Tab-separated table of C-alpha atoms and ligand atoms in Angstrom:
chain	number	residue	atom	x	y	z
A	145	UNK	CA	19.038	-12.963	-10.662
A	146	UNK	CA	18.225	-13.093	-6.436
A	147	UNK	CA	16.888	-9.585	-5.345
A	148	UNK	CA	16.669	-8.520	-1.962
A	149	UNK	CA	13.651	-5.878	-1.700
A	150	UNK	CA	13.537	-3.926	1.405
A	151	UNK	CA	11.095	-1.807	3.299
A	152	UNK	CA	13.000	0.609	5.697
A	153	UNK	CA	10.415	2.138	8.693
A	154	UNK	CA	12.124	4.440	11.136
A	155	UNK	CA	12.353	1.633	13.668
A	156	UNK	CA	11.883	-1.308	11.507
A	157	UNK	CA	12.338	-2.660	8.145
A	158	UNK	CA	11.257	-5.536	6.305
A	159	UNK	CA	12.525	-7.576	3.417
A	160	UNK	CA	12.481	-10.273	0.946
A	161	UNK	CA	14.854	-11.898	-0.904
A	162	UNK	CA	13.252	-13.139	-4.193
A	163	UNK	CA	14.714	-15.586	-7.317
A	164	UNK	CA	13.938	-13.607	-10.151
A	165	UNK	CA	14.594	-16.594	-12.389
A	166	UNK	CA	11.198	-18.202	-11.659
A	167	UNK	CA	9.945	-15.412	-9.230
A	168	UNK	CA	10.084	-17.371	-6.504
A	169	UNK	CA	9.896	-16.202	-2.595
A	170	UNK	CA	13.641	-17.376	-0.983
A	171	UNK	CA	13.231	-15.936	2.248
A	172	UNK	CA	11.685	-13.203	4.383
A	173	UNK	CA	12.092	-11.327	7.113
A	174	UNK	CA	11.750	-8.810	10.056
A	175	UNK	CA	13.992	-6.409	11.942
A	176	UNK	CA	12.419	-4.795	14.666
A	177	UNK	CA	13.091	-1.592	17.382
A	178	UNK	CA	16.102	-0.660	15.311
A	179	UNK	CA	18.165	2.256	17.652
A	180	UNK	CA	15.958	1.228	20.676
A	181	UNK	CA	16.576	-1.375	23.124
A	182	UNK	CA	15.139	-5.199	22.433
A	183	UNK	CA	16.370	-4.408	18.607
A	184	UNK	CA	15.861	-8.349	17.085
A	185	UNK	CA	15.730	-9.881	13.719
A	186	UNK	CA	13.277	-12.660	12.847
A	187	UNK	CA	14.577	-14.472	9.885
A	188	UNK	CA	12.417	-17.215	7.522
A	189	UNK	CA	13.798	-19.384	4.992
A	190	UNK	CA	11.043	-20.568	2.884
A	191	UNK	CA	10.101	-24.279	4.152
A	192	UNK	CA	12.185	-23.854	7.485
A	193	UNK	CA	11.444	-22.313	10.771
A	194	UNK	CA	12.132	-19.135	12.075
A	195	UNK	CA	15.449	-17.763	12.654
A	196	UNK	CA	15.843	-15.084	15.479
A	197	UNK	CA	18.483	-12.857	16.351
A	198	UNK	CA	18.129	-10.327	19.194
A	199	UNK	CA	21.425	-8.140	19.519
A	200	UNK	CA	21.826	-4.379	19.861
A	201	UNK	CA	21.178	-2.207	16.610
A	202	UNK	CA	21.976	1.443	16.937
A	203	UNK	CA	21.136	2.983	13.263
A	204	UNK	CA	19.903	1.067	10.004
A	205	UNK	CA	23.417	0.376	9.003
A	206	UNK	CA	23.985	-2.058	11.947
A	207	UNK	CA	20.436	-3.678	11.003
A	208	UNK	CA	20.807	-4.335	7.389
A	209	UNK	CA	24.887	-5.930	8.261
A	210	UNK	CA	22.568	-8.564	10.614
A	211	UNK	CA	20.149	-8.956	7.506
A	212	UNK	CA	23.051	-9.638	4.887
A	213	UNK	CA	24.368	-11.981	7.613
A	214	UNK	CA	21.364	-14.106	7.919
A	215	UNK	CA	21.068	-13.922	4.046
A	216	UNK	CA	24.510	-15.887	4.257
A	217	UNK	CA	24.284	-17.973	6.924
A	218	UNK	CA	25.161	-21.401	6.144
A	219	UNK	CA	22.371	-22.714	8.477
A	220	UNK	CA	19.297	-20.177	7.606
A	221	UNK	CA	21.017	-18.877	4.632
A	222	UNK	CA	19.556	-18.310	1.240
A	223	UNK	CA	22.842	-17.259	-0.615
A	224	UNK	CA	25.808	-18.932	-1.407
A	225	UNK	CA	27.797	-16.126	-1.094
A	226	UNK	CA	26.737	-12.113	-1.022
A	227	UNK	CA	27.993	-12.104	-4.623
A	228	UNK	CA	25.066	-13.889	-5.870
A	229	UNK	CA	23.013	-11.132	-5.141
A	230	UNK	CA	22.149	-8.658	-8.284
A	231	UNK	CA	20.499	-5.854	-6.614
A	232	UNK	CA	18.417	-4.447	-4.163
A	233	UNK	CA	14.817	-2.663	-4.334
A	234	UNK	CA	13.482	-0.474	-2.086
A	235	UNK	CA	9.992	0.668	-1.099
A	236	UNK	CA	10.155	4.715	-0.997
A	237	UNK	CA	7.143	6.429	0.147
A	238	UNK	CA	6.580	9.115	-1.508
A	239	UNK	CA	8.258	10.455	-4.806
A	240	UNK	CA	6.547	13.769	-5.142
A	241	UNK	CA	5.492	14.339	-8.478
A	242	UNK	CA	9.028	13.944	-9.771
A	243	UNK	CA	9.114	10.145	-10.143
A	244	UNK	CA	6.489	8.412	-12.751
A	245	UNK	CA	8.350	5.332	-12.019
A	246	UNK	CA	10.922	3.868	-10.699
A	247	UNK	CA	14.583	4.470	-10.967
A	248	UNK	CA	18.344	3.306	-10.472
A	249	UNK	CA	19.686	4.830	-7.599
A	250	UNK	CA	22.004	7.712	-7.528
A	251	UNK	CA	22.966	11.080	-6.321
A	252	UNK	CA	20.270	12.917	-8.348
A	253	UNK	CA	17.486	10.282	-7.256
A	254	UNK	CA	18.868	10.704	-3.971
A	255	UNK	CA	18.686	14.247	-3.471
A	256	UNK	CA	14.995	13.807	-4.962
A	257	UNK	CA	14.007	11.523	-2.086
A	258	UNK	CA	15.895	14.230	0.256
A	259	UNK	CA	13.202	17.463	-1.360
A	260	UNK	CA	9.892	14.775	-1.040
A	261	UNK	CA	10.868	14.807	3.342
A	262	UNK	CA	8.002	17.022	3.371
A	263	UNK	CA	5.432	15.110	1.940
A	264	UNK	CA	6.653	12.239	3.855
A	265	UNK	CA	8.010	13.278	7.151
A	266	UNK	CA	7.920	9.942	8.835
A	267	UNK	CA	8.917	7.683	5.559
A	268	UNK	CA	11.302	8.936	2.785
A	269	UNK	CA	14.046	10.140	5.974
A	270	UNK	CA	13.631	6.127	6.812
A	271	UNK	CA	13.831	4.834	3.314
A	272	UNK	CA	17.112	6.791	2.460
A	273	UNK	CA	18.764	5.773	5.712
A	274	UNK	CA	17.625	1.976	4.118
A	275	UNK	CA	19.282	3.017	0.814
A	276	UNK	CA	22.426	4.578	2.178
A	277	UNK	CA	22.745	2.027	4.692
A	278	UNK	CA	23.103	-0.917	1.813
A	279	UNK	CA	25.482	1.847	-0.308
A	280	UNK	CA	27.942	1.465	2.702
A	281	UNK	CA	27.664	-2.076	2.868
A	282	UNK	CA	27.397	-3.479	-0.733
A	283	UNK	CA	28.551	-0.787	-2.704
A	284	UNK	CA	28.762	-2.735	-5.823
A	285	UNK	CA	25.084	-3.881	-6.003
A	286	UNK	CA	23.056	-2.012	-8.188
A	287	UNK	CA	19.520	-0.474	-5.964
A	288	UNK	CA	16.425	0.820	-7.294
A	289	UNK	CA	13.984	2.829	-5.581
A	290	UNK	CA	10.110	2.100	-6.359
A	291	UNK	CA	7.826	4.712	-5.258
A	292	UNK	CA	3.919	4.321	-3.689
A	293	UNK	CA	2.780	7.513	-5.706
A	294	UNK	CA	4.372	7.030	-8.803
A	295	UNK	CA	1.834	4.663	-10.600
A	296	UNK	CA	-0.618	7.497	-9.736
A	297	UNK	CA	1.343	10.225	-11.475
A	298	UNK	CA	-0.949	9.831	-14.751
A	299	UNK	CA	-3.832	11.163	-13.030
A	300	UNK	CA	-5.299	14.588	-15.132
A	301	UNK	CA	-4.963	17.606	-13.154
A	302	UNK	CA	-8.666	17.153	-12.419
A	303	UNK	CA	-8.576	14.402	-10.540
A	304	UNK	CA	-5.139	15.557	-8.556
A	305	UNK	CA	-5.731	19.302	-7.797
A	306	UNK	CA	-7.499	20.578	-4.635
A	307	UNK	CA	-9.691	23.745	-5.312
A	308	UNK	CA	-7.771	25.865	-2.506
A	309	UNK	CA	-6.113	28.582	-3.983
A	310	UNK	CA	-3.349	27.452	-6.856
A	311	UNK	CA	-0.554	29.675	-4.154
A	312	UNK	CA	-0.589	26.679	-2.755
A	313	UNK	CA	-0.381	24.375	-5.083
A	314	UNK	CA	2.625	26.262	-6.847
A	315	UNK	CA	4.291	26.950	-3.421
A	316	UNK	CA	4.155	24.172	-1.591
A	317	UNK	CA	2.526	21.097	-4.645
A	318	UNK	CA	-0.591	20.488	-2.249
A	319	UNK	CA	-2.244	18.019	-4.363
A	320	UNK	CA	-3.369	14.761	-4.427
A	321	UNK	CA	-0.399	11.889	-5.243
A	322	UNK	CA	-1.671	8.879	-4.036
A	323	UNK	CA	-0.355	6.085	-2.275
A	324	UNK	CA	-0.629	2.310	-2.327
A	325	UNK	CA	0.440	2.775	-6.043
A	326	UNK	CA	2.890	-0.342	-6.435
A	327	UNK	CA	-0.050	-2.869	-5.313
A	328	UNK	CA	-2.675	-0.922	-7.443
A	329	UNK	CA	-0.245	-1.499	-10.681
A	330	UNK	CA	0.579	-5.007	-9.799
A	331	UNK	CA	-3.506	-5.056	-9.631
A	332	UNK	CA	-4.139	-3.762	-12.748
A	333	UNK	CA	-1.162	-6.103	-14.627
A	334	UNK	CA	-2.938	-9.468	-13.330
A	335	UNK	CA	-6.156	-8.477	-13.626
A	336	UNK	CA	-5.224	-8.154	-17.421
A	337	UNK	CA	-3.693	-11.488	-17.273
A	338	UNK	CA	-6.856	-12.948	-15.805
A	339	UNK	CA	-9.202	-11.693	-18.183
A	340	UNK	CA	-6.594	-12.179	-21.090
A	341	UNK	CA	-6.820	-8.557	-22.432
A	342	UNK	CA	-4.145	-6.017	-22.654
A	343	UNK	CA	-4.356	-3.413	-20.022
A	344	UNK	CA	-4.958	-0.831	-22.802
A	345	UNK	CA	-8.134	-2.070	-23.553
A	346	UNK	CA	-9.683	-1.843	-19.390
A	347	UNK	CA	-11.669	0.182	-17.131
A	348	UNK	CA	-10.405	-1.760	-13.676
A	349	UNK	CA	-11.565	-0.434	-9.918
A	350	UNK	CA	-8.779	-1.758	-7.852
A	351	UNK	CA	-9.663	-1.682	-3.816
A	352	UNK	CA	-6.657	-2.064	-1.634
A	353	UNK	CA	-8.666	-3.059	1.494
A	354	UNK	CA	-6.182	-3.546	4.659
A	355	UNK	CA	-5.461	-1.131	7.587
A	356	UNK	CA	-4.549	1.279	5.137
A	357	UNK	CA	-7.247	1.526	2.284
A	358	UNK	CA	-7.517	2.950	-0.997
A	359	UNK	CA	-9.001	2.434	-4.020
A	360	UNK	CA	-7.814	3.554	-7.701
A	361	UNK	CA	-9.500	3.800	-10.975
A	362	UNK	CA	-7.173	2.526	-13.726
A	363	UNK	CA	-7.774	3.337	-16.997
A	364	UNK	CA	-6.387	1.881	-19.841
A	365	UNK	CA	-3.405	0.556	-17.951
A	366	UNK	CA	-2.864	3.797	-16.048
A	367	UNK	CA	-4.131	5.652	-13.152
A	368	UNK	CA	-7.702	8.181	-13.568
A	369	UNK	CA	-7.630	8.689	-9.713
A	370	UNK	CA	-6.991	7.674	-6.028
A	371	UNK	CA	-8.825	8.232	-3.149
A	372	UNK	CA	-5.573	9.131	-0.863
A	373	UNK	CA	-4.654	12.059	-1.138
A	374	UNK	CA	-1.600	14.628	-0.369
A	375	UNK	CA	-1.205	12.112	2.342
A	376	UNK	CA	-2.719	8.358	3.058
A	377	UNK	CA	-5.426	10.186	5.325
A	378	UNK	CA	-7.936	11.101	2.718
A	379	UNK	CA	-10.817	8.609	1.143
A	380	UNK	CA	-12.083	5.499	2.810
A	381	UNK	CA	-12.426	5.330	6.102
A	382	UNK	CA	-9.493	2.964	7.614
A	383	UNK	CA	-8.253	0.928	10.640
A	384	UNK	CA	-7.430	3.842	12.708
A	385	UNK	CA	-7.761	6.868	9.918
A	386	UNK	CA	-11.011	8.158	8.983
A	387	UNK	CA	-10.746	9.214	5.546
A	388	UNK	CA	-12.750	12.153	4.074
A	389	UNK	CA	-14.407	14.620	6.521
A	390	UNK	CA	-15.792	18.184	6.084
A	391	UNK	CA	-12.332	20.323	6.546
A	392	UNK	CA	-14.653	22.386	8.497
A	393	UNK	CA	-14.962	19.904	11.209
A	394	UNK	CA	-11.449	20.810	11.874
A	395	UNK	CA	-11.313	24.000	13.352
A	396	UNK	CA	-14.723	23.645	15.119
A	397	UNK	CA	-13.292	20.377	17.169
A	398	UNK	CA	-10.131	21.945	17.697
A	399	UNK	CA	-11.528	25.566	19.300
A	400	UNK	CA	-14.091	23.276	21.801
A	401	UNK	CA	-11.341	20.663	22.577
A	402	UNK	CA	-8.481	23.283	23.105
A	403	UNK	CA	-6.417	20.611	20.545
A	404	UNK	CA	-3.492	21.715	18.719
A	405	UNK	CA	-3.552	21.369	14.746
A	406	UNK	CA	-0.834	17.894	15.561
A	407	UNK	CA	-2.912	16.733	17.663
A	408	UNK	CA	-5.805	16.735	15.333
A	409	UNK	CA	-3.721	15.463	12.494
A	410	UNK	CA	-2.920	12.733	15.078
A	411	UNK	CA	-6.146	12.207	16.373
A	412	UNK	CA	-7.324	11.535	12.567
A	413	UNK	CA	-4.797	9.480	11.440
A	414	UNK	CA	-4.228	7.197	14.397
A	415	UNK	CA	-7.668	7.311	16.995
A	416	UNK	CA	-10.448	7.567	13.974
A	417	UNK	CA	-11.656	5.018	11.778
A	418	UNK	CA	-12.768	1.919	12.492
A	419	UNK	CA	-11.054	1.699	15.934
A	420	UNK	CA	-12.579	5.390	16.541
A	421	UNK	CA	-16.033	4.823	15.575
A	422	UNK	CA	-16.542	1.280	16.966
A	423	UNK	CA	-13.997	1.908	20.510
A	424	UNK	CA	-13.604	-1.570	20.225
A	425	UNK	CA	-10.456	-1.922	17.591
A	426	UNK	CA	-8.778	-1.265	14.495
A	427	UNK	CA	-8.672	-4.688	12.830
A	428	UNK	CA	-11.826	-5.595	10.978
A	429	UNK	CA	-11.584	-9.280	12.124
A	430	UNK	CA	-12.187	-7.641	16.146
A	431	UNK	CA	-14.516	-5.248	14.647
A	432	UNK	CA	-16.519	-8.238	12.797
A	433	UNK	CA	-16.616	-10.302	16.399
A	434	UNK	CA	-17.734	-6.797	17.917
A	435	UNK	CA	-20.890	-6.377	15.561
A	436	UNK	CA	-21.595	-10.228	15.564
A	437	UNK	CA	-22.126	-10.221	19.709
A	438	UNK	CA	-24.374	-7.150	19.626
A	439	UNK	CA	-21.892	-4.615	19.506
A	440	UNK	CA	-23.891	-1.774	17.985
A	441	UNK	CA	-21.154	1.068	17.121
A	442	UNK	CA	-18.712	-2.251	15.660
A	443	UNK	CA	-22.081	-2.806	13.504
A	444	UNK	CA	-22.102	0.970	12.615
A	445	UNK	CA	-18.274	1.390	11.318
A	446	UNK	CA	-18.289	-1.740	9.306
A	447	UNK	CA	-21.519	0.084	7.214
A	448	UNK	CA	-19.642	3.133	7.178
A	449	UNK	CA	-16.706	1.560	5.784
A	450	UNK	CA	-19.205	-0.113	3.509
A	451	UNK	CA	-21.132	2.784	2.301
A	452	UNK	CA	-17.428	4.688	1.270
A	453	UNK	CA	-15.920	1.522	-0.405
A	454	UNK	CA	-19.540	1.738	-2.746
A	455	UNK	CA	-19.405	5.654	-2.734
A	456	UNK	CA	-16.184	5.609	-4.552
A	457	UNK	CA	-16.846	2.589	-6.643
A	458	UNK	CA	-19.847	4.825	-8.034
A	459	UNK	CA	-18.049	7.926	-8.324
A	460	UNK	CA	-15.369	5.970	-10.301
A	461	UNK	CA	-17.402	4.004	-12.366
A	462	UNK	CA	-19.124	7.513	-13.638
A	463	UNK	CA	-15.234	9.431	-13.948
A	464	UNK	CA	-14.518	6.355	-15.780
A	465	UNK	CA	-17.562	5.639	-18.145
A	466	UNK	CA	-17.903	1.916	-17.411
A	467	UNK	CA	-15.874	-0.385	-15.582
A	468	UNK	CA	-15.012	-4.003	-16.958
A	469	UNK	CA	-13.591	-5.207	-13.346
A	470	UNK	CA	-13.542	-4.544	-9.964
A	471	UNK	CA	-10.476	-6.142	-7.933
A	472	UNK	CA	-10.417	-6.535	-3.998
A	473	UNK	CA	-6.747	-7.218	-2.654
A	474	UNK	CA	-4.754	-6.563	0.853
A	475	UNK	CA	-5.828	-8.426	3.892
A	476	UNK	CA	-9.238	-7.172	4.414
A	477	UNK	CA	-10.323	-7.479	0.485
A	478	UNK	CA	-8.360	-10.922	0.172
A	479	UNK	CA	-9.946	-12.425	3.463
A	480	UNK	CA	-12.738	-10.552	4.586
A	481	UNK	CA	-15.840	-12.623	2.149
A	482	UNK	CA	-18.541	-10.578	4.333
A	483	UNK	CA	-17.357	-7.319	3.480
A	484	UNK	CA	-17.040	-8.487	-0.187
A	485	UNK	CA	-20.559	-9.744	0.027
A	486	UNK	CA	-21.824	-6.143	1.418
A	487	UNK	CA	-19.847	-4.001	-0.557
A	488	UNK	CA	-21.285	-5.680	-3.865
A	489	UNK	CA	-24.647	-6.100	-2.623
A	490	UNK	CA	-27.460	-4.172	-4.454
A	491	UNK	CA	-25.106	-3.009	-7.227
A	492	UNK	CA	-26.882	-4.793	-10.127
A	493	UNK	CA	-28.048	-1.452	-11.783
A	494	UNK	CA	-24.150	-0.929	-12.610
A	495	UNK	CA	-23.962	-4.529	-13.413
A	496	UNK	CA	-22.480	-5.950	-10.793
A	497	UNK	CA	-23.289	-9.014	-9.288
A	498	UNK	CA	-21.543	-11.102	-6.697
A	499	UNK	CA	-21.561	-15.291	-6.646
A	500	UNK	CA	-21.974	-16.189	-3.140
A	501	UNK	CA	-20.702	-19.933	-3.500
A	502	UNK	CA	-17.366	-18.128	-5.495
A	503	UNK	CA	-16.968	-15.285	-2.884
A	504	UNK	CA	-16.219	-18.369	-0.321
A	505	UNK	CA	-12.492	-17.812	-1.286
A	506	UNK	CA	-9.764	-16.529	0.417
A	507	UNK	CA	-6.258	-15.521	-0.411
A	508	UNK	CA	-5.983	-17.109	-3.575
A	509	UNK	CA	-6.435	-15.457	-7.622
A	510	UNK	CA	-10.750	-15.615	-8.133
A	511	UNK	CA	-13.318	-14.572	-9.706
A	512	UNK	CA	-16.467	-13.718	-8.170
A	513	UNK	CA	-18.756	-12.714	-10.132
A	514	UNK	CA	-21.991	-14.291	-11.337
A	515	UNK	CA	-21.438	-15.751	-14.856
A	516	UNK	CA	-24.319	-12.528	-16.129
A	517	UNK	CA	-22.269	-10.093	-13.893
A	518	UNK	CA	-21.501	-7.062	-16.989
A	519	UNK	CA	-18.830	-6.121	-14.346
A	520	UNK	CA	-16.118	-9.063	-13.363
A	521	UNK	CA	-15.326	-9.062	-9.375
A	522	UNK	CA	-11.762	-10.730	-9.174
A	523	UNK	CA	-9.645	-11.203	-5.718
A	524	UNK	CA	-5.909	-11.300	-6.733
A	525	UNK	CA	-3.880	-11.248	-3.757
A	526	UNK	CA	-1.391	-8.638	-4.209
A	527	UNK	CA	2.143	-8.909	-3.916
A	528	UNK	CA	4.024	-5.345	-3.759
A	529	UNK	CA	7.497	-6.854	-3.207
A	530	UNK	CA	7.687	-9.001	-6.571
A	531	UNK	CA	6.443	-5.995	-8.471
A	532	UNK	CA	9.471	-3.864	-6.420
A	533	UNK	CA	11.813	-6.982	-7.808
A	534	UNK	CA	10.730	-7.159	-11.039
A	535	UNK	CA	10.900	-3.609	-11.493
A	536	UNK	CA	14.347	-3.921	-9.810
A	537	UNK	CA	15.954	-6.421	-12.101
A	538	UNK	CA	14.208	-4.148	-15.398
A	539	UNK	CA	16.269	-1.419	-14.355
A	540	UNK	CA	18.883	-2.829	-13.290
A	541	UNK	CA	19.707	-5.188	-16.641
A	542	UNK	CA	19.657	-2.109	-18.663
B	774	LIG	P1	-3.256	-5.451	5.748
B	774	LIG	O1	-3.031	-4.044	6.218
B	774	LIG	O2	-3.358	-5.568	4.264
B	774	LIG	O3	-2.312	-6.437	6.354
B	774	LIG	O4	-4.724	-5.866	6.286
B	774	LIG	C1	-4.985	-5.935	7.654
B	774	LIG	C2	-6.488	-5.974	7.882
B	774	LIG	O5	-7.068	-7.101	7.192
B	774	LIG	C3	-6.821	-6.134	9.364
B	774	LIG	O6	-7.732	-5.143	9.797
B	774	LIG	C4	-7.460	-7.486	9.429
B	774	LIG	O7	-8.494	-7.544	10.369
B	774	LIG	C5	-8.033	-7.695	8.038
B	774	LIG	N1	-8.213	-9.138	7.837
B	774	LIG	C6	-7.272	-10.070	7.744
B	774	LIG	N2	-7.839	-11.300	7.658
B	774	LIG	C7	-9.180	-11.113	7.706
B	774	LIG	C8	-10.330	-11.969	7.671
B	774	LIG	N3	-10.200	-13.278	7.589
B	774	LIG	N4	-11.544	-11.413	7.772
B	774	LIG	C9	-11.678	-10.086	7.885
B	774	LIG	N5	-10.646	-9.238	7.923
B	774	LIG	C10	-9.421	-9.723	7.829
């Protein structure tokens, strides 16, 4: 079965179309400044070169028609014909805590993304205009939404709940969810693979290291906890985000600055972080080239972002009671062998121990670890849209 998987922003969307007979990548693809002007696709078949379109595209609708026409063109095409295409799976932000997984699309699941707009004010309003763009245009093809918080939905109310009082817990469910979810389970399913045991039987510390950054403690197959929160702002500190702070530095900024609470919530998720700390940037590789010429506030966010990577390895390995592996994915934990090297470094009393000559690796399934290491380090690159499609073509054959 071929699967397109899509990831609907508010002005862009991404996609895949995957073979789900051997899992293999088809094509990919970008549409950018949807309902602005300079609105352009960029189009790759595996193995051939880019395929651009620029052309007015006034809603989502108009977007996804120019993605389904690539899909079949006879040049940069990937399909015969739009019949040979099973279903579509889409990336939804946030699912509240009313998905645990994912689910066939319909009125009901719908109407559930519709009642999480709250919780995700800039991304479920996006990914429903994705879905009810391709119901309009392939209304015969099956679609399954996969949610980021879902996998975390097994977390005990002890590692979810916020000690504010319950009102608004009960009012408004201000709690922790969790995002990155869909990479952390595709994590936790290779890791097992790797180390040949069932999920069931592991303790795995999965750190999603890219712009965005969390980590999750999986136990036993499932989710113990997350370190985003009600929204991707809480936990480690990130490319532009900067993760846990005393609440109370919130107000006191705020009456000295004259800043309105938006402009604080923007001011934390998009000027903080590394790019905040260091003024230089938020990507790690302009960061790294910062420290390494001198640059002493570069040199200082990278041990921040150190010292809270190791902070809630500690605090996860103790929730946990052990840990048999420790996984570093996403483009930062995939690429970035320093920050490996640092974030392992002087962890031997918890048994972990790093191999320097096997941490030379990039981008490609590893392990790490020193062969007396009690702890395994593994890099698995992670790859969000084949777990989307394979969850796609479960549901979907049902
Ligand atoms: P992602 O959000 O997963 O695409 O990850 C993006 C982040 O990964 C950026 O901050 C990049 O600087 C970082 N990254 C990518 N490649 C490398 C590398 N070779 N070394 C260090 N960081 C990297």
């Amino acid at each position: 079965m071929k699967v397109l998987v899509i990831n609907c922003g508010s002005s862009s969307l991404k996609y895949q179309v995957l073979n789900m007979d051997d899992e293999s990548l088809l094509c990919k693809g970008l549409v950018e400044k949807i309902g602005i002007e300079g609105s352009m696709l960029t189009h790759t078949k595996i193995g051939a070169d880019k395929f651009v379109v620029e052309a007015p595209m006034k809603n989502h609708t108009d977007a996804i028609q120019y993605v389904l026409d690539a899909l079949v063109d006879k040049d940069h095409g990937v399909l015969g014909s739009m019949s040979e295409l099973g279903a579509v799976g889409h990336r939804v932000l946030h699912g509240g805590d009313k998905f645990t997984a994912s689910c066939v699309v319909d009125e009901a699941c719908k109407q559930a993304i519709r009642d999480c707009f709250p919780l995700g004010p800039l991304h479920n309003p996006a990914n429903l205009m994705g879905i009810e763009a391709c119901e309009k245009l392939m209304p015969n093809t099956p679609q399954v939404a996969v949610f980021d918080t879902a996998f975390h939905q097994t977390m005990p109310a002890e590692s979810f709940m916020y000690a504010l009082p319950y009102e608004y817990y009960e009012k408004y469910a201000v709690r922790k969810y969790g995002f990155h979810g869909t990479s952390h389970r595709y994590i936790a399913q290779t890791a097992a693979k790797m180390l040949g045991k069932d999920p069931k039987e592991l303790k795995i510390i999965s750190c999603h290291l890219g712009n965005g950054a969390s980590l999750a403690a999986i136990k036993n197959g499932e989710c113990y906890d997350t370190s985003m929160g009600l929204t991707p702002l809480e936990g480690l500190i990130m490319g532009t985000r900067c993760g846990d702070i005393d609440p109370a530095a919130i107000p006191f900024i705020a009456e000295r600055e004259g800043m309105t609470l938006k402009e604080i919530d923007t001011m934390m998720n998009k000027k903080s972080g590394m790019l905040g700390v260091s003024g230089v940037s938020s990507d790690f590789r302009d960061v790294e080239n910062a420290a390494n010429e001198g640059n002493e506030r570069a040199a200082l966010a990278q041990k921040m972002f150190v010292h809270r990577v190791k902070h809630y390895i500690g605090a996860y390995i103790a929730e946990m009671n052990g840990c048999d592996a420790i996984v570093f994915t996403a483009g930062l934990g995939e690429n970035g062998k320093t920050m490996r090297k640092w974030i392992c470094e002087d962890m031997d009393y918890l048994g972990i121990k790093l191999c320097d000559k096997c941490n030379d690796v990039r981008g490609k399934e590893a392990f790490l670890n020193t062969e007396d290491s009690k702890v395994k380090i593994l890099l698995i690159p992670t790859n969000e849209e084949l777990m989307i499609a394979r969850d796609t073509v479960e549901l979907t054959a049902k």
